[in-house]
Coordinates of C-alpha atoms in Angstrom, one line a residue:
M103 CA -5.4 -0.8 -26.5
A104 CA -6.6 2.8 -26.9
D105 CA -4.5 5.2 -28.9
P106 CA -2.3 7.5 -26.8
M107 CA -3.9 10.8 -26.0
P108 CA -2.2 14.1 -26.0
M109 CA -1.0 15.3 -22.6
T110 CA -3.6 18.0 -22.4
D111 CA -6.5 15.6 -23.2
S112 CA -6.9 14.0 -19.8
P113 CA -9.9 11.7 -19.4
I114 CA -10.1 12.8 -15.7
T115 CA -11.8 15.8 -14.1
T116 CA -10.0 17.5 -11.2
V117 CA -12.4 18.3 -8.3
A118 CA -12.3 21.2 -5.9
P119 CA -9.8 20.8 -3.0
G120 CA -12.7 20.5 -0.5
W121 CA -13.4 17.1 -1.9
A122 CA -10.2 15.9 -0.3
I123 CA -12.3 15.5 2.9
V124 CA -14.5 13.0 1.0
G125 CA -11.4 11.2 -0.2
L126 CA -10.0 10.9 3.3
A127 CA -13.4 9.6 4.5
I128 CA -13.4 6.9 1.9
L129 CA -9.8 6.0 2.8
G130 CA -10.8 5.7 6.4
V131 CA -13.8 3.5 5.6
L132 CA -11.5 1.2 3.5
A133 CA -9.0 1.0 6.3
L134 CA -11.7 0.2 8.8
T135 CA -13.1 -2.5 6.5
A136 CA -9.6 -4.1 6.3
A137 CA -9.3 -4.0 10.1
M138 CA -12.7 -5.5 10.6
L139 CA -12.1 -8.3 8.0
D140 CA -8.7 -9.0 9.6
G141 CA -10.3 -9.2 13.0
A142 CA -13.0 -11.6 11.7
L143 CA -10.4 -13.8 10.1
A144 CA -8.2 -13.8 13.3
A145 CA -11.2 -14.7 15.5
R146 CA -12.2 -17.5 13.1
A147 CA -8.7 -18.9 13.2
G148 CA -8.2 -18.5 16.9
G149 CA -11.6 -19.3 18.1
G150 CA -11.9 -16.2 20.2
P151 CA -15.0 -15.1 22.1
G152 CA -17.9 -14.1 19.9
G153 CA -16.6 -16.0 16.9
T154 CA -16.5 -14.2 13.6
M155 CA -19.0 -11.5 14.6
G156 CA -16.8 -10.8 17.7
G157 CA -13.8 -10.4 15.4
L158 CA -15.7 -7.8 13.3
V159 CA -16.0 -5.4 16.2
R160 CA -12.6 -6.2 17.6
P161 CA -11.0 -3.1 16.0
F162 CA -13.4 -0.9 17.8
G163 CA -12.5 -2.5 21.2
E164 CA -8.8 -2.3 20.4
A165 CA -9.1 1.4 19.4
A166 CA -11.0 2.2 22.7
R167 CA -8.3 0.3 24.7
L168 CA -5.4 2.2 23.1
M169 CA -7.2 5.6 23.5
R170 CA -7.5 4.9 27.2
Q171 CA -3.9 3.7 27.5
R172 CA -1.2 6.1 28.8
R173 CA 1.4 7.1 26.3
R174 CA 4.8 5.7 27.2
T175 CA 8.0 7.7 26.8
T176 CA 11.4 6.2 26.8
V177 CA 14.6 7.6 28.1
E178 CA 16.3 10.1 25.8
A179 CA 13.9 9.4 23.0
D180 CA 13.8 11.7 20.0
G181 CA 10.1 12.4 20.6
L182 CA 9.5 14.6 17.5
L183 CA 11.0 12.3 14.9
W184 CA 9.5 9.3 16.7
R185 CA 6.0 10.6 16.4
I186 CA 6.6 11.9 12.9
G187 CA 7.5 8.3 11.9
G188 CA 4.4 6.8 13.5
A189 CA 1.9 9.4 12.3
G190 CA 3.6 9.7 8.9
L191 CA 2.2 6.4 7.6
L192 CA -1.3 7.7 7.7
V193 CA -0.3 11.0 6.0
T194 CA 1.5 9.1 3.3
A195 CA -1.5 6.9 2.6
A196 CA -3.7 10.0 2.3
L197 CA -1.2 11.5 -0.2
M198 CA -1.1 8.3 -2.2
V199 CA -4.9 8.3 -2.9
T200 CA -4.9 11.9 -4.1
V201 CA -3.9 10.7 -7.6
V202 CA -6.3 7.7 -7.7
P203 CA -9.3 8.5 -9.9
L204 CA -12.7 7.7 -8.4
G205 CA -14.3 7.0 -11.8
E206 CA -13.8 10.2 -13.7
W207 CA -12.9 12.4 -10.7
T208 CA -9.6 12.9 -8.9
I209 CA -8.1 15.4 -6.5
F210 CA -4.8 15.8 -8.4
D211 CA -4.6 14.9 -12.1
L212 CA -0.8 14.9 -12.2
D213 CA 1.0 14.0 -15.4
V214 CA 3.5 12.2 -13.2
G215 CA 0.9 10.5 -11.0
V216 CA 2.6 7.1 -11.1
M217 CA 5.9 8.7 -10.0
W218 CA 4.1 10.5 -7.2
F219 CA 2.7 7.2 -5.8
N220 CA 6.2 5.6 -6.1
A221 CA 7.7 8.6 -4.2
M222 CA 5.2 8.3 -1.5
D223 CA 5.8 4.6 -1.0
V224 CA 9.6 5.3 -0.7
M225 CA 8.8 7.7 2.1
V226 CA 7.5 4.7 4.1
W227 CA 11.2 3.6 4.4
A228 CA 12.1 6.6 6.3
L229 CA 8.9 6.7 8.4
V230 CA 9.2 3.1 9.7
W231 CA 12.9 3.5 10.4
L232 CA 12.3 6.8 12.3
T233 CA 9.6 5.0 14.4
G234 CA 12.2 2.4 15.3
W235 CA 15.1 4.8 15.8
G236 CA 13.3 7.6 17.6
A237 CA 12.3 5.5 20.6
N238 CA 16.0 5.0 21.6
S239 CA 15.3 1.3 22.2
A240 CA 17.2 -1.7 20.9
H241 CA 14.1 -3.7 19.9
S242 CA 12.5 -0.9 18.0
L243 CA 15.8 -0.1 16.3
V244 CA 16.2 -3.7 15.2
G245 CA 12.7 -3.6 13.8
G246 CA 13.5 -0.4 11.8
Y247 CA 16.6 -2.0 10.2
R248 CA 14.7 -5.1 9.4
F249 CA 12.2 -3.0 7.5
L250 CA 15.1 -1.3 5.5
A251 CA 16.4 -4.8 4.7
H252 CA 13.0 -5.8 3.3
G253 CA 12.9 -2.5 1.4
L254 CA 16.1 -3.3 -0.4
G255 CA 14.4 -6.4 -1.6
Y256 CA 11.0 -5.1 -2.7
E257 CA 11.4 -1.5 -3.7
L258 CA 13.2 -1.9 -7.0
P259 CA 10.9 -4.7 -8.3
L260 CA 7.9 -2.6 -7.2
M261 CA 9.2 0.4 -9.1
F262 CA 9.7 -1.6 -12.3
A263 CA 6.2 -3.2 -11.8
L264 CA 4.8 0.3 -12.0
V265 CA 6.8 1.0 -15.1
A266 CA 5.0 -1.8 -17.1
P267 CA 1.5 -0.2 -17.3
A268 CA 3.1 3.2 -17.8
I269 CA 4.9 1.9 -20.9
A270 CA 1.7 0.3 -22.3
A271 CA -0.3 3.6 -21.8
E272 CA 2.7 5.7 -22.9
S273 CA 1.9 8.0 -19.9
L274 CA 2.6 8.5 -16.2
N275 CA -0.8 10.0 -15.7
V276 CA -2.9 7.6 -13.7
G277 CA -6.2 8.5 -15.5
R278 CA -4.6 7.9 -18.9
V279 CA -3.2 4.5 -17.7
A280 CA -6.7 3.5 -16.7
A281 CA -8.2 4.7 -20.0
A282 CA -5.6 2.7 -21.9
Q283 CA -7.1 -0.6 -20.7
D284 CA -10.0 -0.4 -23.1
G285 CA -11.3 -4.0 -23.3
L286 CA -8.3 -5.7 -21.7
W287 CA -7.1 -5.1 -18.2
F288 CA -3.3 -4.8 -17.7
A289 CA -3.5 -7.4 -15.0
V290 CA -4.4 -10.0 -17.6
W291 CA -1.3 -9.6 -19.8
M292 CA 1.0 -8.2 -17.2
P293 CA 0.6 -10.9 -14.5
V294 CA 4.2 -10.7 -13.2
A295 CA 4.0 -6.9 -12.8
F296 CA 0.7 -7.2 -11.0
L297 CA 1.8 -9.8 -8.6
V298 CA 5.1 -8.0 -7.8
Y299 CA 3.1 -4.8 -7.3
L300 CA 0.8 -6.6 -4.8
L301 CA 3.8 -8.0 -3.0
G302 CA 5.2 -4.4 -2.8
V303 CA 1.9 -3.2 -1.3
A304 CA 2.1 -5.9 1.5
A305 CA 5.7 -4.9 2.1
F306 CA 5.2 -1.1 2.5
A307 CA 2.2 -1.8 4.8
V308 CA 4.5 -4.0 6.9
W309 CA 1.9 -6.7 6.3
G310 CA 1.8 -10.5 6.5
P311 CA 5.1 -12.0 5.1
F312 CA 6.8 -8.7 5.7
S313 CA 6.0 -8.4 9.4
P314 CA 9.4 -9.2 10.9
A315 CA 10.0 -5.5 11.4
I316 CA 7.2 -5.6 14.0
G317 CA 7.7 -9.2 15.0
T318 CA 7.0 -10.7 18.4
D319 CA 10.6 -12.0 18.6
V320 CA 11.8 -8.4 19.0
A321 CA 8.9 -7.4 21.3
G322 CA 7.0 -5.6 18.5
G323 CA 10.1 -4.3 16.7
A324 CA 9.7 -0.8 15.3
R325 CA 6.5 -0.3 17.2
A326 CA 7.8 -1.8 20.5
E327 CA 7.7 1.4 22.5
L328 CA 4.6 2.8 21.0
S329 CA 1.6 2.9 23.2
G330 CA -1.8 4.6 23.6
V331 CA -2.8 7.0 20.8
D332 CA 0.7 6.8 19.2
R333 CA 0.3 3.0 18.6
L334 CA -3.3 3.5 17.4
V335 CA -2.2 6.0 14.8
F336 CA 0.6 3.7 13.7
E337 CA -1.7 0.7 13.2
V338 CA -4.3 2.9 11.4
G339 CA -1.5 4.0 9.1
R340 CA -0.7 0.4 8.2
Y341 CA -4.3 -0.4 7.3
A342 CA -4.6 2.9 5.4
L343 CA -1.4 2.0 3.4
L344 CA -2.9 -1.3 2.5
A345 CA -6.1 0.3 1.3
A346 CA -4.2 3.0 -0.7
G347 CA -2.2 0.3 -2.4
A348 CA -5.3 -1.6 -3.3
A349 CA -7.0 1.5 -4.6
F350 CA -4.0 2.4 -6.8
A351 CA -4.0 -1.1 -8.3
V352 CA -7.5 -0.5 -9.8
P353 CA -6.5 2.2 -12.3
M354 CA -3.1 0.7 -12.9
F355 CA -4.0 -3.0 -13.5
L356 CA -7.8 -3.5 -13.2
G357 CA -9.2 -1.2 -15.8
G358 CA -10.2 1.7 -13.4
G359 CA -13.9 2.2 -13.3
A360 CA -14.7 0.0 -16.3
G361 CA -17.5 -2.5 -15.7
P362 CA -21.2 -3.2 -16.5
L363 CA -24.3 -1.8 -14.9
L364 CA -22.7 0.1 -12.0
P365 CA -21.3 3.7 -12.4
D366 CA -17.6 3.9 -12.8
W367 CA -16.9 5.3 -9.3
A368 CA -18.8 2.3 -7.8
W369 CA -16.7 -0.1 -9.8
V370 CA -13.5 1.5 -8.5
L371 CA -14.8 0.9 -4.9
V372 CA -15.9 -2.6 -5.6
K373 CA -12.6 -3.6 -7.2
T374 CA -10.7 -1.9 -4.3
V375 CA -12.6 -3.7 -1.6
A376 CA -12.2 -7.0 -3.4
L377 CA -8.4 -6.6 -3.8
L378 CA -8.2 -5.4 -0.2
A379 CA -10.0 -8.5 1.0
V380 CA -7.5 -10.7 -0.9
L381 CA -4.5 -8.9 0.7
V382 CA -6.0 -9.2 4.2
W383 CA -6.8 -12.9 3.6
L384 CA -3.3 -13.7 2.4
R385 CA -1.8 -12.4 5.7
R386 CA -2.0 -15.8 7.3
R387 CA -1.6 -17.8 4.2
L388 CA 1.9 -16.9 3.3
P389 CA 5.1 -17.7 5.3
V390 CA 7.0 -14.8 6.9
F391 CA 10.0 -13.7 4.7
R392 CA 13.3 -13.3 6.6
P393 CA 14.7 -9.9 5.4
D394 CA 18.1 -11.4 4.4
K395 CA 16.5 -14.3 2.5
F396 CA 13.9 -12.0 0.8
M397 CA 16.6 -9.6 -0.3
E398 CA 18.1 -12.5 -2.3
V399 CA 14.7 -13.4 -3.8
G400 CA 14.0 -9.8 -4.6
W401 CA 17.2 -9.2 -6.5
V402 CA 17.7 -12.7 -8.1
V403 CA 14.1 -13.6 -8.9
L404 CA 11.7 -10.8 -8.7
L405 CA 13.8 -8.0 -10.4
P406 CA 14.8 -10.1 -13.5
A407 CA 11.2 -11.4 -13.8
V408 CA 9.7 -7.9 -13.8
L409 CA 12.3 -6.6 -16.1
V410 CA 11.4 -9.3 -18.6
Q411 CA 7.8 -8.3 -18.2
D412 CA 8.7 -4.7 -18.9
L413 CA 10.6 -5.8 -22.1
V414 CA 7.6 -7.8 -23.3
V415 CA 5.3 -4.8 -22.7
A416 CA 7.7 -2.5 -24.5
V417 CA 7.9 -4.7 -27.5
I418 CA 4.1 -5.0 -27.7
A419 CA 3.7 -1.2 -27.3
V420 CA 6.2 -0.5 -30.0
G421 CA 4.6 -3.0 -32.3
R422 CA 1.2 -1.4 -31.8
S423 CA 2.4 2.2 -32.2

C-alpha cells in the first residue's frame, strides 16, 4: 500500500467547470448502455420480437412512447414535491459522479469526497419517498414506504462499506483512495465491503432484489402514477444511479485507472462498464428481498460482517503505519 500523502498533495487534477458537460454526457452514455443491456437480457429471457437485437433498441422505443404519452395528474397531488422526487434521482446521480476521477481528472477534488457520495445516496431516500407521497395515491405511498424499509436495512452497512477503503487509504479523498491501491486492489482484500457496497448500489437504484418499492403487486408502487416524461425521467434516473454507483466503485475498490496498455481514463471506463454489466445481469438472477426480511438481514448479518471487515482493515492499516 502506498504511504499516505499530505492533504495538499492530491494525485488528481481538477478540471474547469465546463467539463461537467462532458461528465454528464459520459454518465448519460453509461445509463443508456445499462438500459440497452437490460433490454437485451429481457428480450432474450422473454423471447420478445426481434430477439436480443430487438432488446437493444427497446429503450429507444420506450422513450419515444413515454415522450408521446400524456402526463397524468392525480387529485390533490403535491405536484412540485412529486416531480422533485422523480427528477431528483437523475440530479443526484450527476452529483455523485462529480467526485469520481476519470483517470487523473475530476470535476471536484473534495477532501471529503467519500462522504459527499454517501450524502448523495442518502438523498435518494427522500426522493423516492417524495415520488410515492406526492402523488396522493395509496399504491405509490406504499411503494415509498417500502423503499424506506429497504433503506433501513442497506444504508448503514453501505456506509461502513465505504469506511473500509477510507481507513486503508487514511483519507476521504477519492483520488487518494484510488492511489492507495498501488499493486493490490481493495476489492481483493476487502471482499465483504465490496459486496456490501454493490448491494447498496442496487438498493439505491431500486434495482433487482430491491424492486418491491416499484413492484407490480402495488401497480408500480412509488412510480404508479408517473406517466409520460415524468416516468421517463424517473427511469433514466434509476439507470443513472446504477451507472454512478458502478463508476464510484472503480476508485474505491478496483484501483481507479490502474491497468496495462490503455490510458488510465480508458481503464476507468472499462472497469465501470464491466461492473455495470454485472449489476444489470444480476437483476434477474437474485430473488426479490421483502423489505421486512431484508431489514433483519441488513442489521443481523450485513452490518456485523462489514464491521468485522472494517476492524480487519484498521488493524492492517495500523500495523503498516
